GROMACS .gro file of C-alpha atoms in nm:
model
  404
    1MET     CA    1  -0.065  -1.515  -2.375
    2ASP     CA    2  -0.002  -1.719  -2.621
    3VAL     CA    3  -0.355  -1.769  -2.819
    4PHE     CA    4  -0.466  -1.998  -3.049
    5GLN     CA    5  -0.664  -1.948  -3.466
    6VAL     CA    6  -0.977  -2.078  -3.443
    7GLU     CA    7  -1.134  -2.001  -3.848
    8GLN     CA    8  -1.551  -2.121  -3.869
    9GLN     CA    9  -1.702  -2.264  -4.101
   10LEU     CA   10  -1.976  -2.055  -4.148
   11VAL     CA   11  -2.219  -2.055  -4.442
   12SER     CA   12  -2.129  -1.979  -4.702
   13ALA     CA   13  -2.340  -1.862  -4.998
   14PRO     CA   14  -2.310  -1.541  -5.212
   15LEU     CA   15  -2.448  -1.435  -5.510
   16GLN     CA   16  -2.285  -1.366  -5.816
   17ASN     CA   17  -2.444  -1.141  -6.001
   18VAL     CA   18  -2.624  -0.907  -5.759
   19ALA     CA   19  -2.773  -0.658  -6.009
   20HIS     CA   20  -2.908  -1.017  -6.178
   21GLU     CA   21  -3.100  -1.056  -5.867
   22VAL     CA   22  -3.168  -0.753  -5.786
   23HIS     CA   23  -3.390  -0.724  -6.202
   24ARG     CA   24  -3.452  -1.122  -6.145
   25ALA     CA   25  -3.657  -1.060  -5.810
   26LEU     CA   26  -3.857  -0.775  -5.932
   27ASP     CA   27  -4.007  -0.942  -6.273
   28LYS     CA   28  -4.125  -1.203  -6.016
   29MET     CA   29  -4.319  -1.002  -5.842
   30GLY     CA   30  -4.484  -0.873  -6.082
   31LYS     CA   31  -4.566  -0.518  -6.042
   32GLU     CA   32  -4.503  -0.232  -6.201
   33PRO     CA   33  -4.377   0.081  -6.086
   34PRO     CA   34  -4.553   0.423  -6.114
   35GLN     CA   35  -4.445   0.644  -6.375
   36GLY     CA   36  -4.304   0.917  -6.206
   37GLU     CA   37  -4.073   0.981  -5.915
   38VAL     CA   38  -3.939   0.671  -5.664
   39ALA     CA   39  -3.787   0.737  -5.418
   40ILE     CA   40  -3.512   0.459  -5.315
   41THR     CA   41  -3.437   0.485  -4.960
   42ALA     CA   42  -3.053   0.445  -4.838
   43GLY     CA   43  -2.862   0.488  -4.526
   44SER     CA   44  -2.784   0.121  -4.319
   45ARG     CA   45  -2.404   0.034  -4.307
   46GLY     CA   46  -2.223  -0.228  -4.370
   47ILE     CA   47  -2.436  -0.352  -4.641
   48SER     CA   48  -2.282  -0.569  -4.826
   49ASN     CA   49  -2.263  -0.435  -5.192
   50ILE     CA   50  -2.486  -0.189  -5.133
   51VAL     CA   51  -2.372  -0.010  -5.401
   52SER     CA   52  -2.424  -0.224  -5.669
   53ILE     CA   53  -2.779  -0.314  -5.540
   54THR     CA   54  -2.878   0.008  -5.527
   55LYS     CA   55  -2.781   0.135  -5.833
   56ALA     CA   56  -2.929  -0.222  -6.023
   57ALA     CA   57  -3.267  -0.050  -5.859
   58GLY     CA   58  -3.261   0.238  -6.004
   59ASP     CA   59  -3.133   0.126  -6.385
   60TRP     CA   60  -3.478  -0.178  -6.294
   61LEU     CA   61  -3.725   0.129  -6.168
   62ARG     CA   62  -3.594   0.363  -6.480
   63ALA     CA   63  -3.651   0.108  -6.769
   64HIS     CA   64  -3.929   0.075  -6.644
   65GLY     CA   65  -4.050   0.442  -6.647
   66ALA     CA   66  -4.000   0.564  -6.370
   67LYS     CA   67  -3.796   0.848  -6.271
   68PRO     CA   68  -3.595   0.692  -5.958
   69PHE     CA   69  -3.360   0.893  -5.676
   70LEU     CA   70  -3.215   0.861  -5.361
   71VAL     CA   71  -3.356   0.890  -4.977
   72PRO     CA   72  -3.163   0.930  -4.686
   73ALA     CA   73  -3.322   0.705  -4.388
   74MET     CA   74  -3.151   0.704  -4.150
   75GLY     CA   75  -3.341   0.809  -3.809
   76SER     CA   76  -3.173   1.001  -3.578
   77HIS     CA   77  -2.842   0.930  -3.732
   78HIS     CA   78  -2.529   1.144  -3.834
   79GLY     CA   79  -2.631   1.484  -3.634
   80ALA     CA   80  -2.992   1.496  -3.763
   81THR     CA   81  -2.905   1.692  -4.025
   82ALA     CA   82  -2.979   1.674  -4.371
   83THR     CA   83  -2.636   1.736  -4.436
   84GLY     CA   84  -2.443   1.508  -4.253
   85GLN     CA   85  -2.687   1.256  -4.331
   86GLN     CA   86  -2.583   1.332  -4.683
   87LYS     CA   87  -2.241   1.278  -4.648
   88MET     CA   88  -2.324   0.953  -4.465
   89VAL     CA   89  -2.508   0.829  -4.759
   90GLU     CA   90  -2.210   0.906  -4.968
   91SER     CA   91  -1.871   0.723  -4.739
   92LEU     CA   92  -2.060   0.387  -4.818
   93GLY     CA   93  -2.065   0.489  -5.180
   94LEU     CA   94  -2.363   0.570  -5.225
   95THR     CA   95  -2.283   0.889  -5.461
   96PRO     CA   96  -2.475   1.033  -5.769
   97ALA     CA   97  -2.188   0.933  -5.994
   98ALA     CA   98  -2.164   0.554  -5.890
   99THR     CA   99  -2.555   0.491  -5.871
  100GLY     CA  100  -2.680   0.735  -6.126
  101LEU     CA  101  -2.950   0.858  -5.850
  102GLU     CA  102  -2.998   1.245  -5.741
  103ILE     CA  103  -2.934   1.229  -5.374
  104ARG     CA  104  -3.245   1.455  -5.232
  105SER     CA  105  -3.169   1.459  -4.823
  106SER     CA  106  -3.425   1.614  -4.602
  107MET     CA  107  -3.521   1.641  -4.252
  108GLU     CA  108  -3.860   1.785  -4.299
  109CYS     CA  109  -4.146   1.499  -4.283
  110VAL     CA  110  -4.528   1.490  -4.292
  111LYS     CA  111  -4.680   1.336  -4.020
  112VAL     CA  112  -4.898   1.023  -4.170
  113GLY     CA  113  -5.100   0.925  -3.846
  114THR     CA  114  -5.032   0.879  -3.483
  115VAL     CA  115  -5.027   0.505  -3.200
  116ASP     CA  116  -5.009   0.494  -2.837
  117SER     CA  117  -4.652   0.597  -2.851
  118GLY     CA  118  -4.684   0.932  -3.100
  119ASP     CA  119  -4.683   0.965  -3.403
  120VAL     CA  120  -4.586   0.870  -3.770
  121TRP     CA  121  -4.379   1.056  -4.029
  122MET     CA  122  -4.313   1.011  -4.353
  123ASP     CA  123  -3.940   1.196  -4.537
  124ARG     CA  124  -4.150   1.446  -4.735
  125TYR     CA  125  -3.916   1.348  -5.054
  126CYS     CA  126  -4.136   0.987  -4.950
  127TYR     CA  127  -4.405   1.131  -4.953
  128GLU     CA  128  -4.363   1.318  -5.217
  129SER     CA  129  -4.259   1.128  -5.478
  130ALA     CA  130  -4.505   0.800  -5.717
  131GLY     CA  131  -4.371   0.622  -5.420
  132VAL     CA  132  -4.118   0.412  -5.244
  133LEU     CA  133  -3.850   0.121  -5.256
  134VAL     CA  134  -3.810   0.046  -4.969
  135LEU     CA  135  -3.449  -0.133  -4.975
  136ASN     CA  136  -3.307  -0.306  -4.682
  137ARG     CA  137  -3.100  -0.582  -4.514
  138ILE     CA  138  -3.286  -0.813  -4.264
  139LYS     CA  139  -3.140  -0.861  -3.956
  140LEU     CA  140  -3.194  -0.973  -3.555
  141HIS     CA  141  -3.171  -0.653  -3.388
  142THR     CA  142  -3.007  -0.545  -3.078
  143CYS     CA  143  -3.290  -0.434  -2.915
  144PHE     CA  144  -3.605  -0.619  -2.934
  145SER     CA  145  -3.686  -0.961  -3.059
  146GLY     CA  146  -4.051  -1.062  -3.263
  147PRO     CA  147  -4.138  -1.174  -3.562
  148VAL     CA  148  -4.043  -0.885  -3.721
  149GLN     CA  149  -3.643  -0.703  -3.600
  150SER     CA  150  -3.402  -0.511  -3.823
  151GLY     CA  151  -3.522  -0.498  -4.214
  152LEU     CA  152  -3.788  -0.362  -4.459
  153THR     CA  153  -4.053  -0.273  -4.136
  154LYS     CA  154  -3.782  -0.040  -3.921
  155MET     CA  155  -3.667   0.092  -4.196
  156MET     CA  156  -3.981   0.338  -4.303
  157VAL     CA  157  -4.064   0.318  -3.974
  158VAL     CA  158  -3.762   0.501  -3.840
  159GLY     CA  159  -3.542   0.541  -4.163
  160MET     CA  160  -3.790   0.686  -4.285
  161GLY     CA  161  -3.979   0.896  -4.055
  162LYS     CA  162  -3.615   1.006  -3.898
  163ILE     CA  163  -3.598   1.134  -3.586
  164HIS     CA  164  -3.959   1.178  -3.473
  165SER     CA  165  -4.062   0.866  -3.564
  166ALA     CA  166  -3.787   0.724  -3.444
  167GLU     CA  167  -3.841   0.866  -3.097
  168THR     CA  168  -4.230   0.757  -3.095
  169PHE     CA  169  -4.080   0.414  -3.172
  170HIS     CA  170  -3.815   0.416  -2.932
  171SER     CA  171  -4.054   0.566  -2.629
  172ALA     CA  172  -4.220   0.230  -2.634
  173ARG     CA  173  -4.080  -0.027  -2.391
  174PRO     CA  174  -3.888  -0.348  -2.542
  175ASN     CA  175  -4.163  -0.562  -2.496
  176ARG     CA  176  -4.380  -0.328  -2.684
  177MET     CA  177  -4.171  -0.261  -2.908
  178PRO     CA  178  -4.252  -0.561  -3.185
  179ASN     CA  179  -4.613  -0.436  -3.172
  180ILE     CA  180  -4.505  -0.049  -3.246
  181LEU     CA  181  -4.323  -0.170  -3.524
  182GLU     CA  182  -4.599  -0.344  -3.675
  183GLU     CA  183  -4.892  -0.075  -3.586
  184MET     CA  184  -4.640   0.165  -3.687
  185GLY     CA  185  -4.582  -0.020  -4.031
  186SER     CA  186  -4.965  -0.020  -4.143
  187LEU     CA  187  -4.996   0.297  -4.079
  188LEU     CA  188  -4.725   0.445  -4.369
  189VAL     CA  189  -4.818   0.100  -4.593
  190LYS     CA  190  -5.205   0.296  -4.594
  191SER     CA  191  -5.073   0.564  -4.715
  192GLY     CA  192  -5.058   0.377  -5.024
  193LYS     CA  193  -4.638   0.581  -5.083
  194ILE     CA  194  -4.467   0.186  -5.022
  195PHE     CA  195  -4.431   0.095  -5.392
  196ALA     CA  196  -4.220  -0.199  -5.266
  197GLY     CA  197  -3.911  -0.312  -5.046
  198LEU     CA  198  -3.642  -0.505  -5.174
  199ALA     CA  199  -3.497  -0.726  -4.880
  200ILE     CA  200  -3.117  -0.856  -4.914
  201LEU     CA  201  -2.966  -1.186  -4.722
  202GLU     CA  202  -2.650  -1.158  -4.561
  203ASP     CA  203  -2.468  -1.497  -4.531
  204GLY     CA  204  -2.218  -1.582  -4.234
  205PHE     CA  205  -1.916  -1.417  -4.425
  206ASP     CA  206  -2.135  -1.112  -4.473
  207SER     CA  207  -2.209  -1.162  -4.873
  208THR     CA  208  -2.490  -1.172  -5.058
  209ALA     CA  209  -2.723  -1.455  -5.031
  210GLU     CA  210  -3.026  -1.360  -5.093
  211ILE     CA  211  -3.233  -1.089  -5.220
  212HIS     CA  212  -3.609  -1.127  -5.244
  213ALA     CA  213  -3.895  -0.792  -5.343
  214LEU     CA  214  -4.215  -0.798  -5.153
  215SER     CA  215  -4.485  -0.576  -5.305
  216GLY     CA  216  -4.533  -0.260  -5.060
  217GLU     CA  217  -4.894  -0.431  -4.915
  218ASN     CA  218  -4.677  -0.694  -4.846
  219ILE     CA  219  -4.457  -0.599  -4.648
  220LEU     CA  220  -4.504  -0.636  -4.289
  221LYS     CA  221  -4.659  -0.989  -4.405
  222ASP     CA  222  -4.377  -1.181  -4.575
  223GLU     CA  223  -4.133  -1.002  -4.347
  224PRO     CA  224  -4.106  -1.323  -4.106
  225ASP     CA  225  -4.039  -1.557  -4.278
  226LEU     CA  226  -3.693  -1.371  -4.435
  227LEU     CA  227  -3.628  -1.289  -4.123
  228GLN     CA  228  -3.644  -1.694  -4.038
  229ARG     CA  229  -3.444  -1.726  -4.307
  230HIS     CA  230  -3.192  -1.496  -4.214
  231ARG     CA  231  -3.075  -1.700  -3.856
  232HIS     CA  232  -2.999  -2.007  -4.114
  233TYR     CA  233  -2.755  -1.805  -4.181
  234PHE     CA  234  -2.678  -1.537  -3.913
  235PRO     CA  235  -2.251  -1.570  -3.726
  236SER     CA  236  -2.253  -1.588  -3.360
  237LEU     CA  237  -1.988  -1.698  -3.140
  238PRO     CA  238  -1.832  -2.112  -3.127
  239SER     CA  239  -1.868  -2.074  -2.700
  240ASP     CA  240  -2.207  -1.949  -2.430
  241GLU     CA  241  -1.941  -1.924  -2.136
  242LEU     CA  242  -1.609  -1.679  -2.199
  243ASN     CA  243  -1.424  -1.516  -1.945
  244VAL     CA  244  -1.350  -1.222  -2.176
  245LEU     CA  245  -1.424  -1.078  -2.481
  246ILE     CA  246  -1.162  -0.903  -2.699
  247VAL     CA  247  -1.358  -0.660  -2.956
  248ASP     CA  248  -1.068  -0.483  -3.182
  249GLU     CA  249  -1.364  -0.262  -3.296
  250ILE     CA  250  -1.654  -0.137  -3.288
  251GLY     CA  251  -1.904   0.079  -3.492
  252LYS     CA  252  -2.229   0.115  -3.665
  253THR     CA  253  -2.113  -0.049  -3.972
  254PHE     CA  254  -2.053  -0.307  -3.795
  255SER     CA  255  -2.417  -0.343  -3.606
  256GLY     CA  256  -2.677  -0.034  -3.519
  257THR     CA  257  -2.534  -0.081  -3.162
  258GLY     CA  258  -2.204  -0.060  -3.247
  259MET     CA  259  -2.175  -0.425  -3.111
  260ASP     CA  260  -2.385  -0.713  -3.271
  261THR     CA  261  -2.585  -0.773  -2.886
  262ASN     CA  262  -2.735  -1.110  -3.049
  263VAL     CA  263  -2.354  -1.192  -3.022
  264ILE     CA  264  -2.230  -1.008  -2.737
  265GLY     CA  265  -2.544  -1.159  -2.578
  266ARG     CA  266  -2.557  -0.749  -2.400
  267ARG     CA  267  -2.854  -0.500  -2.481
  268GLY     CA  268  -2.782  -0.252  -2.232
  269VAL     CA  269  -3.148  -0.167  -2.136
  270HIS     CA  270  -3.197  -0.055  -1.807
  271GLY     CA  271  -3.518  -0.229  -1.704
  272PHE     CA  272  -3.561  -0.505  -1.945
  273GLU     CA  273  -3.496  -0.844  -1.929
  274ASP     CA  274  -3.101  -0.934  -2.093
  275LEU     CA  275  -2.977  -1.157  -2.305
  276THR     CA  276  -2.980  -1.543  -2.115
  277ARG     CA  277  -2.651  -1.667  -2.463
  278PRO     CA  278  -2.384  -1.583  -2.465
  279ARG     CA  279  -2.251  -1.505  -2.099
  280ILE     CA  280  -1.929  -1.346  -2.118
  281ASN     CA  281  -1.838  -1.215  -1.818
  282THR     CA  282  -1.573  -0.915  -1.907
  283ILE     CA  283  -1.599  -0.706  -2.274
  284ALA     CA  284  -1.301  -0.494  -2.322
  285THR     CA  285  -1.332  -0.262  -2.735
  286LEU     CA  286  -0.996  -0.108  -2.876
  287GLY     CA  287  -1.109   0.106  -3.135
  288LEU     CA  288  -1.338   0.277  -3.272
  289ALA     CA  289  -1.432   0.206  -3.653
  290PRO     CA  290  -1.298   0.521  -3.929
  291GLN     CA  291  -1.682   0.450  -4.089
  292ALA     CA  292  -1.822   0.544  -3.784
  293GLN     CA  293  -1.755   0.858  -3.765
  294GLY     CA  294  -1.711   0.984  -3.439
  295ASN     CA  295  -2.112   0.742  -3.325
  296ALA     CA  296  -1.995   0.513  -3.039
  297LEU     CA  297  -2.345   0.488  -2.986
  298GLY     CA  298  -2.301   0.066  -2.817
  299VAL     CA  299  -1.942   0.252  -2.602
  300GLY     CA  300  -2.095   0.117  -2.274
  301LEU     CA  301  -2.213  -0.250  -2.353
  302ALA     CA  302  -1.803  -0.284  -2.296
  303ASP     CA  303  -1.631  -0.368  -1.918
  304PHE     CA  304  -1.312  -0.116  -2.095
  305ILE     CA  305  -1.219   0.056  -2.328
  306THR     CA  306  -0.833   0.248  -2.477
  307LYS     CA  307  -0.777   0.600  -2.497
  308ARG     CA  308  -0.771   0.531  -2.846
  309LEU     CA  309  -1.094   0.484  -2.885
  310ARG     CA  310  -1.235   0.704  -2.621
  311ASP     CA  311  -1.056   1.029  -2.833
  312ALA     CA  312  -1.211   0.805  -3.142
  313ILE     CA  313  -1.549   0.924  -2.977
  314ASP     CA  314  -1.782   1.229  -3.144
  315GLU     CA  315  -2.013   1.279  -2.795
  316LYS     CA  316  -2.276   1.516  -2.943
  317LYS     CA  317  -2.325   1.245  -3.234
  318THR     CA  318  -2.290   0.976  -2.958
  319PHE     CA  319  -2.599   1.147  -2.759
  320VAL     CA  320  -2.837   1.219  -3.010
  321ASN     CA  321  -2.856   0.852  -3.131
  322ALA     CA  322  -2.855   0.734  -2.789
  323PHE     CA  323  -3.036   1.015  -2.620
  324THR     CA  324  -3.317   0.921  -2.923
  325THR     CA  325  -3.317   0.564  -2.857
  326GLY     CA  326  -3.308   0.667  -2.486
  327ASP     CA  327  -3.138   0.408  -2.358
  328MET     CA  328  -2.836   0.657  -2.261
  329GLN     CA  329  -2.663   0.287  -2.054
  330ARG     CA  330  -2.553   0.181  -2.434
  331MET     CA  331  -2.374   0.577  -2.467
  332ALA     CA  332  -2.211   0.585  -2.073
  333ILE     CA  333  -1.782   0.562  -2.086
  334PRO     CA  334  -1.619   0.255  -1.903
  335CYS     CA  335  -1.347   0.221  -1.810
  336THR     CA  336  -1.054   0.348  -1.946
  337LEU     CA  337  -0.682   0.199  -1.967
  338LYS     CA  338  -0.382   0.348  -2.185
  339ASP     CA  339  -0.387   0.116  -2.502
  340ASP     CA  340  -0.448  -0.227  -2.586
  341GLN     CA  341  -0.107  -0.386  -2.394
  342GLU     CA  342  -0.216  -0.171  -2.028
  343LEU     CA  343  -0.620  -0.279  -2.077
  344ILE     CA  344  -0.461  -0.663  -2.165
  345GLU     CA  345  -0.232  -0.730  -1.939
  346LYS     CA  346  -0.478  -0.523  -1.655
  347ILE     CA  347  -0.798  -0.801  -1.749
  348MET     CA  348  -0.540  -1.093  -1.731
  349ASP     CA  349  -0.444  -0.964  -1.345
  350ARG     CA  350  -0.733  -0.936  -1.235
  351TYR     CA  351  -0.945  -1.174  -1.390
  352GLY     CA  352  -0.728  -1.445  -1.525
  353ASN     CA  353  -0.622  -1.617  -1.866
  354LYS     CA  354  -0.864  -1.882  -1.910
  355ARG     CA  355  -1.225  -1.830  -2.127
  356TRP     CA  356  -1.040  -1.566  -2.332
  357MET     CA  357  -1.231  -1.547  -2.663
  358PHE     CA  358  -1.019  -1.203  -2.931
  359ILE     CA  359  -1.277  -1.111  -3.268
  360PRO     CA  360  -1.195  -0.812  -3.481
  361ASN     CA  361  -1.570  -0.694  -3.489
  362THR     CA  362  -1.959  -0.882  -3.428
  363LEU     CA  363  -2.028  -0.865  -3.835
  364HIS     CA  364  -1.742  -1.075  -3.970
  365VAL     CA  365  -1.639  -1.405  -3.662
  366GLU     CA  366  -1.469  -1.599  -3.911
  367ARG     CA  367  -1.147  -1.572  -3.795
  368ILE     CA  368  -1.064  -1.589  -3.410
  369PHE     CA  369  -0.857  -1.628  -3.126
  370VAL     CA  370  -0.847  -1.793  -2.816
  371SER     CA  371  -0.678  -1.926  -2.516
  372GLY     CA  372  -0.556  -2.206  -2.515
  373ASP     CA  373  -0.818  -2.361  -2.266
  374LEU     CA  374  -1.032  -2.304  -2.512
  375ALA     CA  375  -0.850  -2.410  -2.843
  376GLN     CA  376  -0.880  -2.737  -2.728
  377GLU     CA  377  -1.222  -2.794  -2.580
  378LEU     CA  378  -1.278  -2.596  -2.970
  379LYS     CA  379  -1.163  -2.887  -3.128
  380SER     CA  380  -1.419  -3.078  -3.151
  381HIS     CA  381  -1.696  -2.788  -3.263
  382PRO     CA  382  -1.840  -2.933  -3.573
  383ARG     CA  383  -1.845  -2.548  -3.742
  384CYS     CA  384  -1.438  -2.445  -3.572
  385LEU     CA  385  -1.065  -2.532  -3.703
  386VAL     CA  386  -0.872  -2.472  -3.487
  387ALA     CA  387  -0.447  -2.432  -3.511
  388THR     CA  388  -0.232  -2.662  -3.423
  389THR     CA  389   0.065  -2.345  -3.354
  390PRO     CA  390   0.014  -2.055  -3.074
  391THR     CA  391   0.004  -1.751  -3.194
  392GLN     CA  392   0.179  -1.458  -3.020
  393MET     CA  393   0.028  -1.187  -2.879
  394THR     CA  394   0.244  -0.941  -2.914
  395PHE     CA  395   0.213  -0.495  -3.016
  396THR     CA  396   0.339  -0.220  -3.196
  397GLN     CA  397   0.370   0.081  -3.006
  398GLY     CA  398   0.102  -0.021  -2.758
  399ARG     CA  399  -0.154  -0.215  -3.007
  400LEU     CA  400  -0.274  -0.534  -3.091
  401SER     CA  401  -0.190  -0.676  -3.429
  402LEU     CA  402  -0.409  -0.990  -3.457
  403PHE     CA  403  -0.623  -0.825  -3.686
  404ARG     CA  404  -0.363  -0.582  -3.870
   0.00000   0.00000   0.00000
């Protein structure tokens, strides 16, 4: 099957000097840090310029009399071990050499309160510090909707509370999660340990677009406005009706669920209303990103996978992550076929060759490929530039070459 390349004209607004913007935002906040050790949270994957932003935050704290250090704030990720979480943080480039910050990793937590679904915890190093600078990207969550989704509050609640608070949060059903997030976040703010939050917004090309500093007491109040600003940048597929979506790679470096549920229109949570758009009949995923280090959460959102992806799965890491959330469907292994070529041929034999779309992953959808019928349709789409000549779909040792 011949396919056509499509370039999406997504919102582009990259900052030219992210370190300067970090300092500007923190200065604008008008609040001096505590004169002691200050923890900076780390651990969200796929954030552009994360090393430069984190280093700049540490430099600002140090220039204002504080003694900053890094704390992995990753909930149950990477096997829920201190060593595993430190290695993951370092794999993001957040090494002491690159940031000038010592990493203190522990799964020990201090209980700060209780909500309906359980206890609320804080990383011991954070609790024993003079204050915490919560650093994270603001974006739509993959499991629930609400005024606050994935960002500073969730980093405080789930990331900084390690597996204990992650279990408390995920014990709530998705329709209760916005309320539980606010309740847990309020307890953490009232602890007096949250100095401030540094919020990152990225544009449609995954580049740093905005950086905002919020004082700790204002995080819950001001974060909803930042989420609305994020919607302006959020990249989506140019069609809401697809027969087949082929995702070249999944992994937590692209989304907390391996594939962003807001992009593919599937949440994979039993007993809870799913997203209504886009509507995709069949989803196939071909590989697991090496940066995921075997955690294949989200593989269960697909209908077909390759043996290559199946062999890359670390079932223990994936299980710990899925079991903590309680959404076991997200790690269920789909129908597995020998390689990319067999998978695509089998799907085509069964479902035809109309309304196909190929994307590299759910984070980078600026360059995609579509079937001929969909290419004709997208020529009138205001966001799309469609190639006039087709690209032949080829395979190298059974592996699709479109994104290679």
